[in-house]
Amino acid sequence: MHDILYHRHHLDSYDHLEFPGVVPRTFIGAFIVSVFASPVVSIISCLGFPKVYSLVAARLVLGCIILSTLRFFRIQIKKKFGNQVETFFVLFTSLQFHFLFYCTRPLPNILALGLVNLAYGNWLKGNFYPALSFLIFATVIFRCDTMLLLGPIGLELLLTKSISFWKALKYCVGTALLAVGLTIFVDSIMWKKFVWPEFEVFWFNSILNRSSDWGTHSIHWYFTSALPRSLLVAYPLSLLGTLVDRRVPFFIVPVLSFVILYSKLPHKELRFIISSVPMFNLSAAVAASRIYNNRKKTIWKLVNMVMLAFFAISAGCTVVTFMASYYNYPSGYALKRLHQIGHPANVAGEEWVHIDTFGAMNGISRFCEDDFPWRYSKEEEIVVEELRNRNFTYLVNEHSSVDGYKCLFYEEGFERLELRRGFPPIVLVKKAKVYLHREMKKEDPFHKKWPGC
């Protein structure tokens, strides 16, 4: 989004050709967000504000787009299940930090989430063919693994005779060809080669199974860690929802199948199954509504009290998670601290800053970069011993010491939660995560006494 907003049609200034990443990604989502964010970004630039404000604007635009699709889903919930279920759905969603946090992250999973929300809404509405079309667009353009959701939903619709096989086939093939043509046309121009990004992602992750290079989890991780952390009180209630309303399993079984199928992939992250959260929240809202309506009955009264207690615990977990997330971007703080020192007028040369993979993943984006004399490199696969032979003035990385460089300061990041006696009973434990180094051969132009490492 940064390059679209600031470099526009000057493709040679884009950094994706120099630092392409492991697999190519589509530009279509970035174009959509940039179109809506560009007026605000233009005002920010005219007023001379730092580019990081443009990042805030872009993420707010993305958040509004995703929440608007979630609003469509919410409206269909209201029409099918009533006002009370809708209210509980909103309450569950507002208590879930991870879901709302991800709604503003410019990731392919989140762009696909917007289309999945529209598919869910049409599914509830009874518009089955448009629902399948949205899922196909999400699969072909943004996240190929959405096919694991498309398959169970399509199979259920066929088995329940909700759709005609031949009509669905024509719908799906036509939509797929349109989506493939769109992504190949746009992304081949942007990548300067013939490319279908999501096909390459599918080949890399599924056929070659290379995603496991980035870590693996046990097969039950989504059900024992990711979903409990993201759903909170909605997790147990989503199971109850399938029992108290016969309409719910029709919507939950395909989504549950999606998570089960995804569990076979060794590399797991919450964002991979984030599109399942809205439907689990619907099931939980149905259960919560039933509990609330029967709260005056003896057994249900106890269940209602337990539910309220879990609501309170969920709110507390959200607050703690929010506080912890504030310290999850040490690289961004390190780079901001370096920029804030200023640049003396008597230094005319460029100041090269190398950012390693860890640094790039923990708070640094192109929106954090400043203009001349600062220059930045995200070149990967450079061994630590080789850095002293490169022309880097500063290093932002995870190493406390680097030969040929002096560590100027470090930034702490969130490490873990710790229980203790007294108030508050839970404290956030931080530790040094990112270090900023300066080349020893070059004189410190700032003449500043650094805290060191």
Short mmCIF file of N, CA, C and O in Angstrom, two decimals, residues 139-251:
data_model
loop_
_atom_site.label_atom_id
_atom_site.label_comp_id
_atom_site.label_asym_id
_atom_site.label_seq_id
_atom_site.Cartn_x
_atom_site.Cartn_y
_atom_site.Cartn_z
N THR A 139 -10.73 -17.40 -2.84
CA THR A 139 -9.78 -18.49 -3.06
C THR A 139 -8.78 -18.16 -4.17
O THR A 139 -7.57 -18.33 -4.01
N VAL A 140 -9.28 -17.69 -5.27
CA VAL A 140 -8.44 -17.47 -6.46
C VAL A 140 -7.53 -16.26 -6.30
O VAL A 140 -6.39 -16.28 -6.75
N ILE A 141 -8.02 -15.21 -5.64
CA ILE A 141 -7.27 -13.95 -5.60
C ILE A 141 -6.48 -13.77 -4.31
O ILE A 141 -5.30 -13.38 -4.36
N PHE A 142 -7.08 -14.04 -3.15
CA PHE A 142 -6.44 -13.66 -1.90
C PHE A 142 -5.84 -14.82 -1.11
O PHE A 142 -4.71 -14.74 -0.64
N ARG A 143 -6.58 -15.90 -0.89
CA ARG A 143 -6.08 -17.02 -0.10
C ARG A 143 -6.57 -18.32 -0.71
O ARG A 143 -7.76 -18.65 -0.65
N CYS A 144 -5.63 -19.07 -1.30
CA CYS A 144 -6.01 -20.32 -1.96
C CYS A 144 -6.60 -21.33 -0.99
O CYS A 144 -7.41 -22.18 -1.37
N ASP A 145 -6.23 -21.23 0.31
CA ASP A 145 -6.73 -22.20 1.27
C ASP A 145 -8.19 -21.98 1.64
O ASP A 145 -8.77 -22.78 2.36
N THR A 146 -8.82 -20.91 1.13
CA THR A 146 -10.26 -20.73 1.34
C THR A 146 -11.03 -21.85 0.65
O THR A 146 -12.21 -22.07 0.94
N MET A 147 -10.37 -22.58 -0.26
CA MET A 147 -11.02 -23.74 -0.89
C MET A 147 -11.41 -24.79 0.15
O MET A 147 -12.35 -25.57 -0.06
N LEU A 148 -10.70 -24.80 1.29
CA LEU A 148 -11.05 -25.74 2.37
C LEU A 148 -12.37 -25.37 3.04
O LEU A 148 -12.99 -26.20 3.70
N LEU A 149 -12.78 -24.13 2.87
CA LEU A 149 -14.10 -23.69 3.35
C LEU A 149 -15.13 -23.81 2.23
O LEU A 149 -16.27 -24.22 2.46
N LEU A 150 -14.71 -23.47 1.02
CA LEU A 150 -15.59 -23.56 -0.15
C LEU A 150 -16.06 -25.00 -0.37
O LEU A 150 -17.25 -25.23 -0.65
N GLY A 151 -15.16 -25.97 -0.24
CA GLY A 151 -15.51 -27.36 -0.48
C GLY A 151 -16.61 -27.88 0.43
O GLY A 151 -17.65 -28.37 -0.07
N PRO A 152 -16.46 -27.79 1.77
CA PRO A 152 -17.52 -28.28 2.66
C PRO A 152 -18.86 -27.56 2.49
O PRO A 152 -19.92 -28.20 2.54
N ILE A 153 -18.81 -26.23 2.27
CA ILE A 153 -20.06 -25.49 2.08
C ILE A 153 -20.75 -25.94 0.79
O ILE A 153 -21.96 -26.21 0.76
N GLY A 154 -19.97 -26.03 -0.29
CA GLY A 154 -20.55 -26.46 -1.56
C GLY A 154 -21.10 -27.87 -1.48
O GLY A 154 -22.19 -28.17 -2.01
N LEU A 155 -20.37 -28.78 -0.82
CA LEU A 155 -20.82 -30.16 -0.69
C LEU A 155 -22.11 -30.24 0.12
O LEU A 155 -23.03 -30.99 -0.24
N GLU A 156 -22.21 -29.48 1.19
CA GLU A 156 -23.43 -29.48 2.00
C GLU A 156 -24.61 -28.96 1.20
O GLU A 156 -25.72 -29.52 1.27
N LEU A 157 -24.39 -27.89 0.44
CA LEU A 157 -25.48 -27.33 -0.36
C LEU A 157 -25.96 -28.33 -1.41
O LEU A 157 -27.15 -28.40 -1.72
N LEU A 158 -25.02 -29.12 -1.96
CA LEU A 158 -25.41 -30.14 -2.93
C LEU A 158 -26.16 -31.29 -2.27
O LEU A 158 -27.20 -31.76 -2.78
N LEU A 159 -25.67 -31.74 -1.10
CA LEU A 159 -26.29 -32.87 -0.41
C LEU A 159 -27.68 -32.52 0.10
O LEU A 159 -28.57 -33.39 0.16
N THR A 160 -27.89 -31.28 0.47
CA THR A 160 -29.21 -30.84 0.96
C THR A 160 -30.11 -30.36 -0.18
O THR A 160 -31.22 -29.88 0.07
N LYS A 161 -29.58 -30.48 -1.42
CA LYS A 161 -30.32 -30.06 -2.62
C LYS A 161 -30.72 -28.59 -2.58
O LYS A 161 -31.76 -28.19 -3.12
N SER A 162 -29.86 -27.81 -1.95
CA SER A 162 -30.09 -26.36 -1.92
C SER A 162 -29.69 -25.71 -3.23
O SER A 162 -30.13 -24.60 -3.55
N ILE A 163 -28.80 -26.37 -3.97
CA ILE A 163 -28.35 -25.85 -5.26
C ILE A 163 -28.37 -26.98 -6.29
O ILE A 163 -28.34 -28.16 -5.93
N SER A 164 -28.42 -26.58 -7.56
CA SER A 164 -28.32 -27.54 -8.66
C SER A 164 -26.86 -27.73 -9.04
O SER A 164 -26.11 -26.74 -9.13
N PHE A 165 -26.45 -28.96 -9.25
CA PHE A 165 -25.05 -29.24 -9.57
C PHE A 165 -24.60 -28.51 -10.83
O PHE A 165 -23.56 -27.87 -10.85
N TRP A 166 -25.40 -28.60 -11.89
CA TRP A 166 -24.99 -28.03 -13.16
C TRP A 166 -25.02 -26.51 -13.12
O TRP A 166 -24.14 -25.84 -13.69
N LYS A 167 -26.02 -25.95 -12.47
CA LYS A 167 -26.06 -24.50 -12.34
C LYS A 167 -24.90 -24.01 -11.48
O LYS A 167 -24.27 -22.98 -11.79
N ALA A 168 -24.59 -24.73 -10.41
CA ALA A 168 -23.46 -24.36 -9.55
C ALA A 168 -22.15 -24.46 -10.31
O ALA A 168 -21.26 -23.62 -10.16
N LEU A 169 -22.04 -25.51 -11.15
CA LEU A 169 -20.81 -25.68 -11.93
C LEU A 169 -20.60 -24.51 -12.88
O LEU A 169 -19.48 -23.98 -12.99
N LYS A 170 -21.68 -24.09 -13.56
CA LYS A 170 -21.56 -22.94 -14.47
C LYS A 170 -21.20 -21.67 -13.71
O LYS A 170 -20.37 -20.88 -14.16
N TYR A 171 -21.84 -21.48 -12.57
CA TYR A 171 -21.57 -20.31 -11.73
C TYR A 171 -20.10 -20.30 -11.28
O TYR A 171 -19.41 -19.29 -11.40
N CYS A 172 -19.66 -21.42 -10.77
CA CYS A 172 -18.31 -21.51 -10.20
C CYS A 172 -17.23 -21.37 -11.26
O CYS A 172 -16.24 -20.67 -11.06
N VAL A 173 -17.42 -22.05 -12.40
CA VAL A 173 -16.42 -21.98 -13.47
C VAL A 173 -16.33 -20.56 -14.02
O VAL A 173 -15.23 -20.02 -14.23
N GLY A 174 -17.48 -19.94 -14.25
CA GLY A 174 -17.49 -18.56 -14.75
C GLY A 174 -16.81 -17.59 -13.80
O GLY A 174 -16.01 -16.74 -14.22
N THR A 175 -17.14 -17.72 -12.51
CA THR A 175 -16.53 -16.84 -11.51
C THR A 175 -15.04 -17.08 -11.40
O THR A 175 -14.25 -16.14 -11.29
N ALA A 176 -14.63 -18.35 -11.43
CA ALA A 176 -13.21 -18.68 -11.32
C ALA A 176 -12.42 -18.11 -12.49
O ALA A 176 -11.33 -17.55 -12.31
N LEU A 177 -12.96 -18.24 -13.71
CA LEU A 177 -12.26 -17.71 -14.89
C LEU A 177 -12.14 -16.19 -14.81
O LEU A 177 -11.08 -15.63 -15.16
N LEU A 178 -13.18 -15.53 -14.34
CA LEU A 178 -13.14 -14.07 -14.18
C LEU A 178 -12.08 -13.67 -13.15
O LEU A 178 -11.29 -12.74 -13.37
N ALA A 179 -12.06 -14.37 -12.02
CA ALA A 179 -11.12 -14.05 -10.95
C ALA A 179 -9.68 -14.33 -11.38
O ALA A 179 -8.77 -13.53 -11.12
N VAL A 180 -9.47 -15.47 -12.06
CA VAL A 180 -8.12 -15.81 -12.53
C VAL A 180 -7.63 -14.76 -13.53
O VAL A 180 -6.48 -14.30 -13.47
N GLY A 181 -8.50 -14.39 -14.47
CA GLY A 181 -8.13 -13.38 -15.46
C GLY A 181 -7.78 -12.05 -14.82
O GLY A 181 -6.81 -11.39 -15.22
N LEU A 182 -8.56 -11.66 -13.80
CA LEU A 182 -8.33 -10.39 -13.12
C LEU A 182 -6.99 -10.38 -12.39
O LEU A 182 -6.19 -9.44 -12.53
N THR A 183 -6.72 -11.42 -11.61
CA THR A 183 -5.48 -11.44 -10.84
C THR A 183 -4.25 -11.58 -11.74
O THR A 183 -3.22 -10.96 -11.48
N ILE A 184 -4.35 -12.38 -12.79
CA ILE A 184 -3.20 -12.51 -13.69
C ILE A 184 -2.94 -11.19 -14.41
O ILE A 184 -1.78 -10.77 -14.56
N PHE A 185 -4.00 -10.51 -14.85
CA PHE A 185 -3.83 -9.24 -15.55
C PHE A 185 -3.17 -8.19 -14.65
O PHE A 185 -2.17 -7.56 -15.03
N VAL A 186 -3.71 -8.01 -13.46
CA VAL A 186 -3.19 -6.98 -12.55
C VAL A 186 -1.80 -7.33 -12.04
O VAL A 186 -0.86 -6.53 -12.09
N ASP A 187 -1.64 -8.55 -11.55
CA ASP A 187 -0.38 -8.91 -10.88
C ASP A 187 0.76 -9.16 -11.86
O ASP A 187 1.93 -8.97 -11.50
N SER A 188 0.46 -9.56 -13.07
CA SER A 188 1.53 -9.71 -14.06
C SER A 188 2.13 -8.36 -14.41
O SER A 188 3.34 -8.25 -14.66
N ILE A 189 1.30 -7.33 -14.42
CA ILE A 189 1.81 -5.97 -14.65
C ILE A 189 2.69 -5.53 -13.48
O ILE A 189 3.79 -5.01 -13.68
N MET A 190 2.20 -5.76 -12.27
CA MET A 190 2.91 -5.28 -11.09
C MET A 190 4.20 -6.06 -10.83
O MET A 190 5.21 -5.49 -10.38
N TRP A 191 4.19 -7.35 -11.11
CA TRP A 191 5.39 -8.18 -10.87
C TRP A 191 6.30 -8.26 -12.09
O TRP A 191 7.38 -8.87 -12.03
N LYS A 192 5.85 -7.67 -13.20
CA LYS A 192 6.65 -7.63 -14.43
C LYS A 192 7.00 -9.02 -14.95
O LYS A 192 8.08 -9.26 -15.48
N LYS A 193 6.06 -9.94 -14.75
CA LYS A 193 6.19 -11.29 -15.29
C LYS A 193 4.81 -11.94 -15.23
O LYS A 193 3.93 -11.50 -14.49
N PHE A 194 4.62 -12.97 -16.03
CA PHE A 194 3.34 -13.67 -16.01
C PHE A 194 3.23 -14.45 -14.70
O PHE A 194 4.05 -15.32 -14.41
N VAL A 195 2.20 -14.12 -13.90
CA VAL A 195 2.11 -14.74 -12.58
C VAL A 195 0.65 -14.80 -12.12
O VAL A 195 -0.14 -13.89 -12.36
N TRP A 196 0.31 -15.90 -11.49
CA TRP A 196 -0.95 -16.06 -10.74
C TRP A 196 -0.50 -16.30 -9.30
O TRP A 196 -0.17 -17.41 -8.92
N PRO A 197 -0.49 -15.26 -8.47
CA PRO A 197 0.12 -15.36 -7.14
C PRO A 197 -0.39 -16.50 -6.29
O PRO A 197 0.40 -17.24 -5.71
N GLU A 198 -1.70 -16.66 -6.21
CA GLU A 198 -2.23 -17.67 -5.29
C GLU A 198 -1.96 -19.10 -5.76
O GLU A 198 -1.91 -20.02 -4.95
N PHE A 199 -1.76 -19.28 -7.06
CA PHE A 199 -1.37 -20.61 -7.51
C PHE A 199 0.04 -20.94 -7.02
O PHE A 199 0.31 -22.07 -6.60
N GLU A 200 0.93 -19.94 -7.05
CA GLU A 200 2.29 -20.16 -6.54
C GLU A 200 2.28 -20.40 -5.04
O GLU A 200 3.06 -21.20 -4.52
N VAL A 201 1.38 -19.71 -4.33
CA VAL A 201 1.25 -19.94 -2.88
C VAL A 201 0.76 -21.36 -2.62
O VAL A 201 1.27 -22.06 -1.74
N PHE A 202 -0.24 -21.79 -3.39
CA PHE A 202 -0.77 -23.15 -3.26
C PHE A 202 0.32 -24.18 -3.52
O PHE A 202 0.46 -25.15 -2.78
N TRP A 203 1.10 -23.98 -4.55
CA TRP A 203 2.18 -24.91 -4.89
C TRP A 203 3.22 -24.96 -3.77
O TRP A 203 3.69 -26.03 -3.38
N PHE A 204 3.57 -23.80 -3.24
CA PHE A 204 4.60 -23.72 -2.21
C PHE A 204 4.13 -24.35 -0.90
O PHE A 204 4.87 -25.13 -0.27
N ASN A 205 2.91 -24.01 -0.48
CA ASN A 205 2.42 -24.46 0.83
C ASN A 205 1.89 -25.89 0.81
O ASN A 205 2.15 -26.67 1.74
N SER A 206 1.14 -26.23 -0.23
CA SER A 206 0.44 -27.51 -0.23
C SER A 206 1.19 -28.62 -0.96
O SER A 206 1.28 -29.74 -0.46
N ILE A 207 1.69 -28.31 -2.14
CA ILE A 207 2.37 -29.35 -2.92
C ILE A 207 3.78 -29.59 -2.37
O ILE A 207 4.17 -30.74 -2.09
N LEU A 208 4.54 -28.52 -2.22
CA LEU A 208 5.91 -28.65 -1.69
C LEU A 208 5.94 -28.75 -0.17
O LEU A 208 6.95 -29.15 0.41
N ASN A 209 4.85 -28.32 0.50
CA ASN A 209 4.75 -28.34 1.96
C ASN A 209 5.92 -27.57 2.61
O ASN A 209 6.46 -27.98 3.64
N ARG A 210 6.27 -26.44 2.00
CA ARG A 210 7.38 -25.65 2.51
C ARG A 210 6.98 -24.73 3.65
O ARG A 210 7.85 -24.16 4.31
N SER A 211 5.69 -24.55 3.88
CA SER A 211 5.27 -23.65 4.95
C SER A 211 5.76 -24.12 6.32
O SER A 211 5.93 -23.33 7.24
N SER A 212 6.02 -25.43 6.44
CA SER A 212 6.50 -25.97 7.72
C SER A 212 7.89 -25.46 8.07
O SER A 212 8.34 -25.62 9.21
N ASP A 213 8.59 -24.84 7.09
CA ASP A 213 9.90 -24.24 7.39
C ASP A 213 9.77 -23.12 8.41
O ASP A 213 10.75 -22.74 9.05
N TRP A 214 8.57 -22.57 8.55
CA TRP A 214 8.33 -21.46 9.48
C TRP A 214 7.75 -21.94 10.80
O TRP A 214 7.16 -21.18 11.54
N GLY A 215 7.92 -23.22 11.12
CA GLY A 215 7.47 -23.76 12.39
C GLY A 215 6.24 -24.64 12.25
O GLY A 215 5.48 -24.51 11.28
N THR A 216 6.07 -25.52 13.18
CA THR A 216 4.93 -26.43 13.16
C THR A 216 4.26 -26.48 14.53
O THR A 216 4.87 -26.14 15.54
N HIS A 217 3.01 -26.92 14.53
CA HIS A 217 2.27 -27.14 15.77
C HIS A 217 1.59 -28.51 15.68
O HIS A 217 1.43 -29.08 14.60
N SER A 218 1.12 -28.98 16.83
CA SER A 218 0.43 -30.26 16.88
C SER A 218 -0.90 -30.16 16.13
O SER A 218 -1.44 -29.07 15.92
N ILE A 219 -1.44 -31.30 15.75
CA ILE A 219 -2.64 -31.33 14.93
C ILE A 219 -3.85 -30.72 15.65
O ILE A 219 -4.79 -30.22 15.01
N HIS A 220 -3.84 -30.71 16.97
CA HIS A 220 -4.99 -30.19 17.72
C HIS A 220 -4.82 -28.73 18.12
O HIS A 220 -5.66 -28.19 18.86
N TRP A 221 -3.78 -28.07 17.66
CA TRP A 221 -3.44 -26.71 18.13
C TRP A 221 -4.56 -25.71 17.92
O TRP A 221 -4.81 -24.86 18.78
N TYR A 222 -5.25 -25.78 16.79
CA TYR A 222 -6.33 -24.82 16.54
C TYR A 222 -7.45 -24.96 17.59
O TYR A 222 -8.04 -23.96 18.02
N PHE A 223 -7.72 -26.19 18.01
CA PHE A 223 -8.83 -26.42 18.93
C PHE A 223 -8.42 -26.25 20.40
O PHE A 223 -9.27 -25.99 21.25
N THR A 224 -7.16 -26.40 20.70
CA THR A 224 -6.71 -26.32 22.09
C THR A 224 -5.98 -25.02 22.42
O THR A 224 -5.73 -24.75 23.59
N SER A 225 -5.66 -24.22 21.41
CA SER A 225 -4.95 -22.98 21.67
C SER A 225 -5.53 -21.80 20.89
O SER A 225 -5.98 -20.82 21.50
N ALA A 226 -5.53 -21.87 19.57
CA ALA A 226 -5.92 -20.72 18.75
C ALA A 226 -7.37 -20.30 18.97
O ALA A 226 -7.65 -19.13 19.25
N LEU A 227 -8.29 -21.24 18.84
CA LEU A 227 -9.71 -20.89 18.99
C LEU A 227 -10.07 -20.48 20.41
O LEU A 227 -10.82 -19.51 20.60
N PRO A 228 -9.60 -21.18 21.46
CA PRO A 228 -9.91 -20.71 22.82
C PRO A 228 -9.41 -19.29 23.08
O PRO A 228 -10.10 -18.48 23.72
N ARG A 229 -8.21 -18.95 22.58
CA ARG A 229 -7.66 -17.61 22.79
C ARG A 229 -8.42 -16.54 22.02
O ARG A 229 -8.57 -15.41 22.49
N SER A 230 -8.88 -16.89 20.84
CA SER A 230 -9.54 -15.89 20.00
C SER A 230 -11.03 -15.76 20.31
O SER A 230 -11.59 -14.65 20.31
N LEU A 231 -11.69 -16.87 20.61
CA LEU A 231 -13.13 -16.83 20.86
C LEU A 231 -13.47 -16.49 22.31
O LEU A 231 -14.54 -15.93 22.58
N LEU A 232 -12.61 -16.89 23.25
CA LEU A 232 -12.84 -16.67 24.68
C LEU A 232 -14.16 -17.30 25.10
O LEU A 232 -14.38 -18.48 24.88
N VAL A 233 -15.08 -16.53 25.69
CA VAL A 233 -16.32 -17.11 26.22
C VAL A 233 -17.16 -17.72 25.10
O VAL A 233 -17.98 -18.63 25.33
N ALA A 234 -16.99 -17.24 23.88
CA ALA A 234 -17.78 -17.77 22.76
C ALA A 234 -17.39 -19.20 22.39
O ALA A 234 -18.16 -19.89 21.72
N TYR A 235 -16.21 -19.65 22.83
CA TYR A 235 -15.76 -20.98 22.43
C TYR A 235 -16.66 -22.09 22.99
O TYR A 235 -17.21 -22.89 22.21
N PRO A 236 -16.85 -22.18 24.33
CA PRO A 236 -17.76 -23.23 24.82
C PRO A 236 -19.20 -23.01 24.39
O PRO A 236 -19.94 -23.97 24.13
N LEU A 237 -19.62 -21.74 24.29
CA LEU A 237 -21.00 -21.46 23.90
C LEU A 237 -21.27 -21.84 22.44
O LEU A 237 -22.40 -22.20 22.08
N SER A 238 -20.23 -21.77 21.59
CA SER A 238 -20.43 -22.14 20.19
C SER A 238 -20.76 -23.61 20.06
O SER A 238 -21.50 -24.02 19.15
N LEU A 239 -20.22 -24.44 20.96
CA LEU A 239 -20.55 -25.86 20.96
C LEU A 239 -21.99 -26.08 21.41
O LEU A 239 -22.73 -26.91 20.87
N LEU A 240 -22.40 -25.32 22.43
CA LEU A 240 -23.77 -25.42 22.94
C LEU A 240 -24.78 -24.96 21.91
O LEU A 240 -25.90 -25.50 21.82
N GLY A 241 -24.41 -23.97 21.11
CA GLY A 241 -25.32 -23.42 20.11
C GLY A 241 -25.79 -24.44 19.10
O GLY A 241 -26.92 -24.38 18.60
N THR A 242 -24.94 -25.41 18.78
CA THR A 242 -25.32 -26.45 17.82
C THR A 242 -26.38 -27.39 18.38
O THR A 242 -27.03 -28.12 17.62
N LEU A 243 -26.53 -27.40 19.73
CA LEU A 243 -27.47 -28.31 20.37
C LEU A 243 -28.82 -27.67 20.65
O LEU A 243 -29.83 -28.38 20.71
N VAL A 244 -28.86 -26.35 20.81
CA VAL A 244 -30.10 -25.69 21.23
C VAL A 244 -30.92 -25.15 20.06
O VAL A 244 -32.07 -24.72 20.26
N ASP A 245 -30.36 -25.15 18.86
CA ASP A 245 -31.10 -24.64 17.70
C ASP A 245 -30.75 -25.52 16.49
O ASP A 245 -29.59 -25.59 16.09
N ARG A 246 -31.75 -26.17 15.93
CA ARG A 246 -31.50 -27.12 14.84
C ARG A 246 -31.02 -26.44 13.56
O ARG A 246 -30.53 -27.10 12.65
N ARG A 247 -31.16 -25.11 13.47
CA ARG A 247 -30.69 -24.39 12.27
C ARG A 247 -29.18 -24.19 12.28
O ARG A 247 -28.57 -24.01 11.22
N VAL A 248 -28.58 -24.21 13.45
CA VAL A 248 -27.16 -23.86 13.59
C VAL A 248 -26.22 -24.89 12.96
O VAL A 248 -25.26 -24.51 12.28
N PRO A 249 -26.42 -26.20 13.15
CA PRO A 249 -25.48 -27.16 12.56
C PRO A 249 -25.31 -27.02 11.05
O PRO A 249 -24.22 -27.29 10.51
N PHE A 250 -26.35 -26.57 10.35
CA PHE A 250 -26.26 -26.37 8.91
C PHE A 250 -25.15 -25.39 8.56
O PHE A 250 -24.49 -25.52 7.51
N PHE A 251 -24.92 -24.42 9.43
CA PHE A 251 -23.89 -23.41 9.19
C PHE A 251 -22.56 -23.74 9.87
O PHE A 251 -21.49 -23.35 9.39
#
